[in-house]
XYZ file of C-alpha atoms in Angstrom:
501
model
C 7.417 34.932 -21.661
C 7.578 33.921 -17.911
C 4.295 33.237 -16.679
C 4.940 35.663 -13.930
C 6.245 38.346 -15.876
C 4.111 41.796 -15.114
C 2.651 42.118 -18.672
C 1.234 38.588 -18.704
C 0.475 38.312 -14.813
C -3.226 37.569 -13.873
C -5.058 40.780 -15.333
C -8.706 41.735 -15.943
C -9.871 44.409 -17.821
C -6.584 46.307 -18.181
C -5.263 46.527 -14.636
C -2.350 45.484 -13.855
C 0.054 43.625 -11.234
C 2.395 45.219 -9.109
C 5.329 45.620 -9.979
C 8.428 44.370 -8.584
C 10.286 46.289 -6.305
C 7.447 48.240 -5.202
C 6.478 49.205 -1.770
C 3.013 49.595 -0.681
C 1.681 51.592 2.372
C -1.291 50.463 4.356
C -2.445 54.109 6.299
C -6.569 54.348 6.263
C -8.087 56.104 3.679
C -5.697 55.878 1.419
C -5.079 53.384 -1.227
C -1.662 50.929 -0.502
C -0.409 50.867 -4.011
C 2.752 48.659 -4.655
C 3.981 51.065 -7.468
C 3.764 54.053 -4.665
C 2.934 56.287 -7.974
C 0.066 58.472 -7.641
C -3.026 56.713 -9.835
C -4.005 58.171 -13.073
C -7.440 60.100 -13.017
C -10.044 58.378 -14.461
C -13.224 58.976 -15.482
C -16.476 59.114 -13.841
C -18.816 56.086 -14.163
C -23.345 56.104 -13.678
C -23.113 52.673 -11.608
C -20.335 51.420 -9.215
C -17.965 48.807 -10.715
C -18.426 45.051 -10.017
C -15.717 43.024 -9.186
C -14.010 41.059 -11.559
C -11.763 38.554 -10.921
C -11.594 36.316 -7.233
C -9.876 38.874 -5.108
C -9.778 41.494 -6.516
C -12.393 44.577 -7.677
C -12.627 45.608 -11.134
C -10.979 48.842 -12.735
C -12.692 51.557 -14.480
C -12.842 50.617 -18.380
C -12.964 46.496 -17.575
C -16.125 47.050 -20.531
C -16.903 43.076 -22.380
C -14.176 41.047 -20.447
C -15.730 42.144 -17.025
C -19.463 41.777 -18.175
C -17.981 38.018 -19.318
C -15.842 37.962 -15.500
C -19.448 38.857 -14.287
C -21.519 35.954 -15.822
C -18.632 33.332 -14.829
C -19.260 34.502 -11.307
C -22.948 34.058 -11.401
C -23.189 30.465 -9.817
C -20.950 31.594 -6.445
C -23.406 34.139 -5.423
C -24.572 34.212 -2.292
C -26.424 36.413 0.359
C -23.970 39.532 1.861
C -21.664 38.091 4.354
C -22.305 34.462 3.694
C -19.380 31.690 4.497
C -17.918 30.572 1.944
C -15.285 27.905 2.068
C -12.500 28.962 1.079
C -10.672 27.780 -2.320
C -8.099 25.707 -2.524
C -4.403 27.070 -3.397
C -2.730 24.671 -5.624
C 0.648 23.148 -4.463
C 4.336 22.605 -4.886
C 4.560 19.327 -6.796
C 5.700 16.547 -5.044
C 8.349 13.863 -5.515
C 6.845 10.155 -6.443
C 7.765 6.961 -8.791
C 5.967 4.196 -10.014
C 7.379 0.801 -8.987
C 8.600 1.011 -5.650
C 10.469 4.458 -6.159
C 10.791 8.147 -6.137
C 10.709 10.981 -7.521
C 8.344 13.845 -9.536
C 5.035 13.184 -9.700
C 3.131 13.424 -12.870
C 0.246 15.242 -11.627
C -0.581 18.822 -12.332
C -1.065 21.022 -9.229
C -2.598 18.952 -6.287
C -4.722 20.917 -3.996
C -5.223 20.707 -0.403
C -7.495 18.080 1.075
C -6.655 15.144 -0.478
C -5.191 11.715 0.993
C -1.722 13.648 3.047
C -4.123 16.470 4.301
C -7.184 13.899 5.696
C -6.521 11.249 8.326
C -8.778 9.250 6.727
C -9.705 7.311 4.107
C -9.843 9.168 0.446
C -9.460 8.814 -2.969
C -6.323 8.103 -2.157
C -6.886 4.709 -0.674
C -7.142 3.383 2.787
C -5.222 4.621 6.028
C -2.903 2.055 7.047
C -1.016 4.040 9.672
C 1.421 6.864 10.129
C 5.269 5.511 10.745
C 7.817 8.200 11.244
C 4.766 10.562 11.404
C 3.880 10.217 7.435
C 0.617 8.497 6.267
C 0.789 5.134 4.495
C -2.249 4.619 1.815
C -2.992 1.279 -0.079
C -4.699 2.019 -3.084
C -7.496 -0.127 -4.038
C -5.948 -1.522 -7.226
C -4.052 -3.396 -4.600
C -6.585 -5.844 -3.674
C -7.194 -6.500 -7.576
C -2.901 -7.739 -7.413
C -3.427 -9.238 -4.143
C -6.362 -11.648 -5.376
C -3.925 -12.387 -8.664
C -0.833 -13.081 -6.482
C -3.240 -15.275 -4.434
C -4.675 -17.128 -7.557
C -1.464 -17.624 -9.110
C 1.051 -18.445 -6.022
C -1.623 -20.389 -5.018
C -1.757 -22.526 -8.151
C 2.133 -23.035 -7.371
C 1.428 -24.204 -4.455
C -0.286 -26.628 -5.454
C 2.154 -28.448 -7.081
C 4.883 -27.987 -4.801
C 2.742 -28.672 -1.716
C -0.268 -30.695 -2.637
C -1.597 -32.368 0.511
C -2.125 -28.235 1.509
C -5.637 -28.449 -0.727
C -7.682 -25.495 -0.049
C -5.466 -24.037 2.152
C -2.990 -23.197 -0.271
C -4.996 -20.114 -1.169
C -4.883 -19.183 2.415
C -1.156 -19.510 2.336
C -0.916 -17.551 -0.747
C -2.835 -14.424 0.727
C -0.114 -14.675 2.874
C 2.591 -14.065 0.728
C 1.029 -11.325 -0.987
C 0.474 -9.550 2.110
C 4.067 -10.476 2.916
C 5.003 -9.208 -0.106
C 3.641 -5.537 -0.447
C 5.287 -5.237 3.276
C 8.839 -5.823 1.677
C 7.515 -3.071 -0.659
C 6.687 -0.657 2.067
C 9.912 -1.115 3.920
C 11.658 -0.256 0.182
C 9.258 2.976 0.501
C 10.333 3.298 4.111
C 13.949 2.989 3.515
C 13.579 6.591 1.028
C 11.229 7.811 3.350
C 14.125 8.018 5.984
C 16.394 9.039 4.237
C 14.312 11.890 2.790
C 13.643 13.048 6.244
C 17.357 12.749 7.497
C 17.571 15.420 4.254
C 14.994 17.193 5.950
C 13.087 16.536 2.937
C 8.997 16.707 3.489
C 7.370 13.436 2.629
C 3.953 13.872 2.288
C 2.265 10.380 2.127
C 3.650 6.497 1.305
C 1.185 5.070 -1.474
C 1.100 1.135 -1.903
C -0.436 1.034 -5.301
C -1.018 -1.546 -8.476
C 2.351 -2.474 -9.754
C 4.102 -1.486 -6.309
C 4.582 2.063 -4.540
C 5.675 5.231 -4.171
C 6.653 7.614 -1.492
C 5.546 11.298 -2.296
C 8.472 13.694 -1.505
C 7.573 17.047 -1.314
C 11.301 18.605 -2.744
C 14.019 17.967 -5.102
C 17.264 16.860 -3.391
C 19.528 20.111 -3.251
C 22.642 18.086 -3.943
C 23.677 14.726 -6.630
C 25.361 13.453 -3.559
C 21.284 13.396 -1.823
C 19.709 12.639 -4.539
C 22.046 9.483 -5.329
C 21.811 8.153 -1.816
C 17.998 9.122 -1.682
C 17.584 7.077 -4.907
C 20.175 4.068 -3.951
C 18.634 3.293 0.034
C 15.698 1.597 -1.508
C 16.763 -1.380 -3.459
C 19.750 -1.497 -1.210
C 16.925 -2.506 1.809
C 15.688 -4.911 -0.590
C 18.615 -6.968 -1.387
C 19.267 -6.739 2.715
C 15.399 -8.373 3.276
C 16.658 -10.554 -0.036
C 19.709 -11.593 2.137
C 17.670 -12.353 5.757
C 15.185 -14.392 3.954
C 17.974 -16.591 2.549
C 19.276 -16.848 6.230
C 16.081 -17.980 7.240
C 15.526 -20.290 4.868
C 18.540 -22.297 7.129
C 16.423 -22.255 10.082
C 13.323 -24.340 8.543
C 12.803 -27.501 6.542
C 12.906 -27.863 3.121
C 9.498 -28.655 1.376
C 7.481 -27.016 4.419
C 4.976 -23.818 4.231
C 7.523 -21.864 5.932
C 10.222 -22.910 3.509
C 8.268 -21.669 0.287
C 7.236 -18.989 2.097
C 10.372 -17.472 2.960
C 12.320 -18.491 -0.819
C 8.978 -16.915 -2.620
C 9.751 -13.542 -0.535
C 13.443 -13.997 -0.753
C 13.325 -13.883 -4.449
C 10.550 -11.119 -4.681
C 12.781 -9.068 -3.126
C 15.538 -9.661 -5.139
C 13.940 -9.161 -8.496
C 12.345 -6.212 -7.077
C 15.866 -4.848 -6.072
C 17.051 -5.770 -9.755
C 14.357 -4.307 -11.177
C 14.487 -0.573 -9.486
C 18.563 -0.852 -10.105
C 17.914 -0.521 -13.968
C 19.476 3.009 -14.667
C 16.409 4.546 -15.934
C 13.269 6.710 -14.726
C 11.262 6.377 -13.062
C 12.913 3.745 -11.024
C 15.539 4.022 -8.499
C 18.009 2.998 -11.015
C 17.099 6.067 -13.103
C 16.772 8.527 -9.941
C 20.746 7.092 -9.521
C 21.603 7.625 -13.102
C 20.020 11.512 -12.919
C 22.441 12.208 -10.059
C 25.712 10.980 -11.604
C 24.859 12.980 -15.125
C 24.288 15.554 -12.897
C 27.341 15.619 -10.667
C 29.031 16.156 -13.768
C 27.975 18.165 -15.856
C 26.528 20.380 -13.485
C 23.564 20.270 -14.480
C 19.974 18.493 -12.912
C 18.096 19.143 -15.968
C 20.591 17.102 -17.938
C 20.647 13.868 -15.857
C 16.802 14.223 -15.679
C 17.328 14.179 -19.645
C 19.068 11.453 -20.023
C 17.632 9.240 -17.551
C 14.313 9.666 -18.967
C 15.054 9.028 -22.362
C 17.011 5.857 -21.207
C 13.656 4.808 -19.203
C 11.864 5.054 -22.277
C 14.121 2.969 -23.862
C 14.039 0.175 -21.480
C 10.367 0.486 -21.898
C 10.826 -0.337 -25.469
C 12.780 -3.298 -23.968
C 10.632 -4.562 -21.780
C 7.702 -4.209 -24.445
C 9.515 -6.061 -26.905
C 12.160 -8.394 -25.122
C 10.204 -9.875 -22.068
C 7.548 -11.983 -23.851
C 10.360 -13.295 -26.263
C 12.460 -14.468 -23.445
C 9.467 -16.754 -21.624
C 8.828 -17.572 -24.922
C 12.065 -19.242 -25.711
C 12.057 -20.247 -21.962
C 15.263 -18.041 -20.990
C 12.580 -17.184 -18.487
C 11.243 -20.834 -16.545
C 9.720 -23.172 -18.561
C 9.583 -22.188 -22.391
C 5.896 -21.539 -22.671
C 3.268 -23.498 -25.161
C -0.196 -22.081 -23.758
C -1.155 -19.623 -26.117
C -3.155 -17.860 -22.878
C 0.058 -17.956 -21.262
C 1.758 -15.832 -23.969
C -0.993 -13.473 -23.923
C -0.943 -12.922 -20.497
C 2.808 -12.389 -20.603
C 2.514 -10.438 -23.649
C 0.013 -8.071 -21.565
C 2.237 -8.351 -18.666
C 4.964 -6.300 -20.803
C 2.953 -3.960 -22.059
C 1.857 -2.579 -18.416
C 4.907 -2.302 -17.415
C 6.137 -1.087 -20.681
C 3.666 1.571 -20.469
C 3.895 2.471 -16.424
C 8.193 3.220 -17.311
C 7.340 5.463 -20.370
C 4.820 7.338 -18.901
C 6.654 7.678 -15.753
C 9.723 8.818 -17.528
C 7.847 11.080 -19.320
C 6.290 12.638 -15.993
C 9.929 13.251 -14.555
C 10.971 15.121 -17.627
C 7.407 17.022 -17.691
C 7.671 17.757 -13.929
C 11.898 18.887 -14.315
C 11.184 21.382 -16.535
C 8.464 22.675 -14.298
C 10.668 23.008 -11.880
C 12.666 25.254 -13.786
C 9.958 27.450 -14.288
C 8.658 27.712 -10.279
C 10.869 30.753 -9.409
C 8.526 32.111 -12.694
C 5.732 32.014 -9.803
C 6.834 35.539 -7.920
C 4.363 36.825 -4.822
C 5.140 40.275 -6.461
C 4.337 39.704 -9.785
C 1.337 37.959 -8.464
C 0.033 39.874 -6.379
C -3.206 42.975 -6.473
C -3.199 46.066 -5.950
C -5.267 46.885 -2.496
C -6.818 49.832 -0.630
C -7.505 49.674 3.056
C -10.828 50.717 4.823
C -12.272 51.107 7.367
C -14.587 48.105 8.898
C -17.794 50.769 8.660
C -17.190 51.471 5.049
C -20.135 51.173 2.836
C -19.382 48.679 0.176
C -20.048 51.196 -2.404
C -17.411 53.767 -1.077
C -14.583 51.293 -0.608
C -15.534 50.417 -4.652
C -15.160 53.880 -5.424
C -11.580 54.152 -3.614
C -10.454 51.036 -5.486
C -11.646 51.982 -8.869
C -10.016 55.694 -8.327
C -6.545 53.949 -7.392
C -6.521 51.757 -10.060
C -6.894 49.139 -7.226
C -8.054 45.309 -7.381
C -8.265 44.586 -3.651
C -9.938 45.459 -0.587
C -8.048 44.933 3.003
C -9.719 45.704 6.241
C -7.774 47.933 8.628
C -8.027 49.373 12.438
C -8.042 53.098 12.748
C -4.247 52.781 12.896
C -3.661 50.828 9.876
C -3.389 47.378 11.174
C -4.882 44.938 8.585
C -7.664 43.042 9.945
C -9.559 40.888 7.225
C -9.589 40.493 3.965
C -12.815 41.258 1.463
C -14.433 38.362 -0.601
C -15.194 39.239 -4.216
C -18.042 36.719 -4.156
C -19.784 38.648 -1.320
C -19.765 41.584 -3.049
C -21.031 40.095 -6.286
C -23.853 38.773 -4.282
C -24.922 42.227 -3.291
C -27.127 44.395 -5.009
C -26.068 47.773 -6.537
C -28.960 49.526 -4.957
C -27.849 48.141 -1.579
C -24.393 48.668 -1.515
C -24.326 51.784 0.488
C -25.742 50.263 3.097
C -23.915 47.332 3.415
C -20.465 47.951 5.618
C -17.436 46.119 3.975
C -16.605 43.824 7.166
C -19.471 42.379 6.381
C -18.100 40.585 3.885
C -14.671 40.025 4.927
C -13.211 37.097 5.944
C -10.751 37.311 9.438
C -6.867 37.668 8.534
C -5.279 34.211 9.636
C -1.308 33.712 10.359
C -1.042 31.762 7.482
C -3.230 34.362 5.655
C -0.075 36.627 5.755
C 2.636 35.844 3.124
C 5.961 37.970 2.193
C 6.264 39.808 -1.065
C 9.734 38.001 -1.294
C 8.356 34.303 -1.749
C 8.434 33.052 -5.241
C 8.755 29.145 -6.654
C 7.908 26.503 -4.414
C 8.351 27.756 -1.247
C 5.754 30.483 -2.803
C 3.311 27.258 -3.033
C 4.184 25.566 0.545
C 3.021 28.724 1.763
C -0.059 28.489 0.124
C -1.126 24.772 0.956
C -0.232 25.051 4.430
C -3.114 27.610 4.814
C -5.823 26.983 2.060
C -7.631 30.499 1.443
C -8.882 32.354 -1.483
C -6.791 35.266 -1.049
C -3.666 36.187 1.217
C -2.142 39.241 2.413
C 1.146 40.046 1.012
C 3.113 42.118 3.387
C 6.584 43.622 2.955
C 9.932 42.737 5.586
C 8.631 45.770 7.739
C 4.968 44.305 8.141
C 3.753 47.156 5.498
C 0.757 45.746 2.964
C 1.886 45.269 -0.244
C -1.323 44.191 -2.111
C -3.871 40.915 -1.844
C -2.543 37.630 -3.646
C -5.473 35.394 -5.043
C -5.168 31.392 -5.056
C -6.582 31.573 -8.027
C -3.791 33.896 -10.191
C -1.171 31.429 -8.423
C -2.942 28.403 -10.036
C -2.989 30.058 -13.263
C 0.320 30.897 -13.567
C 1.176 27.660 -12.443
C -1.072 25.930 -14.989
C 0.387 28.228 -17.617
C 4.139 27.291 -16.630
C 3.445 23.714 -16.491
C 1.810 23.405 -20.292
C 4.731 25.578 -21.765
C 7.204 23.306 -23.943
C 10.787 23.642 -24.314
């Protein structure tokens, strides 16, 4: 069933979501119940309920699964009215390839705070700069290919420029420096082009085996997507075509001359390379947009580009260390290190392209399943109160309504904060009414305020623009419609994403 369905939305101890459609009213004193019935009368209990899940409070009749809520909750704690930082809502997932490309990225919901969100250097990598107003990271597997390129080119070097000595490894650092630029001005070229889309590009990452540029949406169009995909490898055959050019300009045999035919070539295989018509490369991205121009369909080209990516995989696996074998490939090769090393060669690439393909399949049908992820469906009951309200009255209001939230209001309705389930938790029963709910609350943000209508990923770019552990949800007319934890979003969304078929 969809994850966002009202019978399987985020529940604890029989309470339920709203449901859609419902309107909510936020006057004081009186609980702002999306259904707008009246609640069912329940019965009395000796102590006041404890909340139960982040968010919310917990229902009469919660009985084993809130006592287990309870214990889970133990660790957060805290004295009344303590700061808390708030959790981290997960996000919409973002567009990446492996291999100087684009397209979904194979993680599962990223949070807030990592490399895009942090001038700075992360896990992420190191800061480079910030063209067109979008971060650029170098991972540090980088320096590990930047040492080999070094060690190797340098090794060429030596035999096509011997009186360099030494220096050749100097020269060599060069061109692998050289190199990954051509590679970010491949991720530049889609990183343009996505933003001419007005596409959000989150970060540029310079990485092992090449890059990728982290797009935040799915072109709305094959016509986009195409061009998106295409601008990349087309840059690389034009750096391809002004090395050559320059190569006229400078004597044969010289620094410069190796120089600029090493780089003229890199770019050309790298060009080649992303052209093959499967994913994850650029190739495959292409292939996805022409399936889907006709059939209709962007789940189909996703299909069959994927499974084509795998196959070339299998290719690449297989076919590469047979072809420097038989020296179709330079020299044929008689070092049995050399045929390992070639042998291993294939198989991380072999691996990078199935995986990779495998992520843009994973992450397509995930994407089928956002608009699943409804703020309705999502979203708590509440009950407004008053800022003086002992903690143990506002309890009773939300337990009588059937309620799951607590929101803060002004004598004339106006929400004003928002109460933290782990501040109550950390308060004592015995002190509870003497503790005022405002206490506890943390200060309604703009970006604290979502509408009831957002669902899929514009649901989650709400979300991780403002990190918090709970948001408002407010109807059209500025009415509340009930409290929306970060942490039923990311369930939802972790439930979508392992669902098959």
């Amino acid at each position: 069933e969809p994850a966002g369905a009202a019978d399987t939305g985020p529940e604890s101890g029989g309470s339920r979501a709203a449901e859609p459609g419902d309107a909510g009213t936020a006057s004081a004193g009186r609980p702002a119940e999306p259904g707008g019935n009246e609640p069912r009368p329940t019965e009395p209990r000796p102590t006041e309920p404890r909340p139960a899940e982040p968010g919310g409070v917990e229902p009469p009749g919660a009985g084993a699964g809130a006592a287990e809520e309870e214990r889970s909750g133990e660790e957060e704690r805290g004295a009344p009215g303590a700061q808390e930082p708030p959790a981290q809502a997960p996000v919409t997932p973002s567009g990446r390839t492996l291999a100087q490309g684009h397209g979904p990225a194979p993680e599962g919901p990223r949070r807030p705070g990592g490399p895009e969100d942090h001038g700075k250097e992360t896990r992420g990598g190191l800061l480079m700069g910030r063209p067109f107003g979008v971060p650029v990271y170098v991972s540090p597997s980088w320096f590990l290919v930047a040492a080999l390129i070094t060690w190797v080119f340098g090794n060429q070097l030596e035999r096509i420029l011997p009186d360099l000595g030494a220096a050749r490894y100097l020269v060599s650092l060069f061109f692998a420096v050289a190199l990954y630029a051509s590679v970010l001005v491949h991720e530049l070229a889609h990183t343009v082009a996505a933003l001419r889309f007005q596409l959000p590009v989150r970060r540029i990452q310079l990485q092992f085996f090449g890059g990728y540029s982290d797009i935040g949406k799915e072109s709305e169009t094959p016509g986009r997507e195409f061009v998106l995909a295409f601008v990349g490898p087309l840059l690389s055959l034009v750096l391809g075509g002004v090395f050559y050019l320059a190569l006229f300009a400078v004597e044969p045999g010289t620094v410069p001359g190796v120089l600029l035919a090493g780089l003229m070539i890199s770019n050309l295989i790298v060009a080649a390379f992303n052209l093959l018509p499967g994913l994850p490369l650029d190739g495959g991205r292409m292939l996805r947009a022409v399936v889907w121009k006709i059939t209709g369909r962007p789940m189909a080209g996703t299909v069959a580009a994927a499974w084509v990516g795998r196959a070339l995989a299998v290719a690449v696996l297989i076919g590469f260390p047979l072809l420097t074998r038989s020296g179709a490939v330079g020299q044929a090769e008689t070092d049995g290190m050399d045929t390992v090393l070639d042998a291993l060669l294939a198989a991380v690439v072999a691996a990078i392209m199935w995986t990779g393909a495998g992520n843009s399949l994973r992450m397509a049908r995930l994407r089928e399943r956002l608009p699943e992820l409804r703020a309705r469906t999502l979203t708590r009951r509440a009950v407004p109160v008053q800022p003086d309200t002992p903690v143990s009255e506002a309890l009773r209001r939300a337990n009588a309504a059937g309620a799951r939230a607590l929101v803060v209001v002004d004598a004339a309705g106006e929400p004003l904060s928002l109460v933290r389930e782990t501040g109550i938790a950390g308060v004592p029963e015995h002190r509870r009414p003497w503790v005022a709910v405002s206490t506890l609350a943390t200060d309604l943000t703009e970006g604290m305020r979502v509408s009831a209508e957002l669902d899929g990923e514009e649901l989650l770019e709400a979300l991780r623009a403002a990190p918090a552990t709970e948001y408002l949800v407010v109807e059209e007319s500025g009415a509340i419609y009930g409290v929306l934890s970060a942490a039923d979003v990311e369930k939802a969304f972790v439930k979508a994403m392992a669902r098959r078929g």
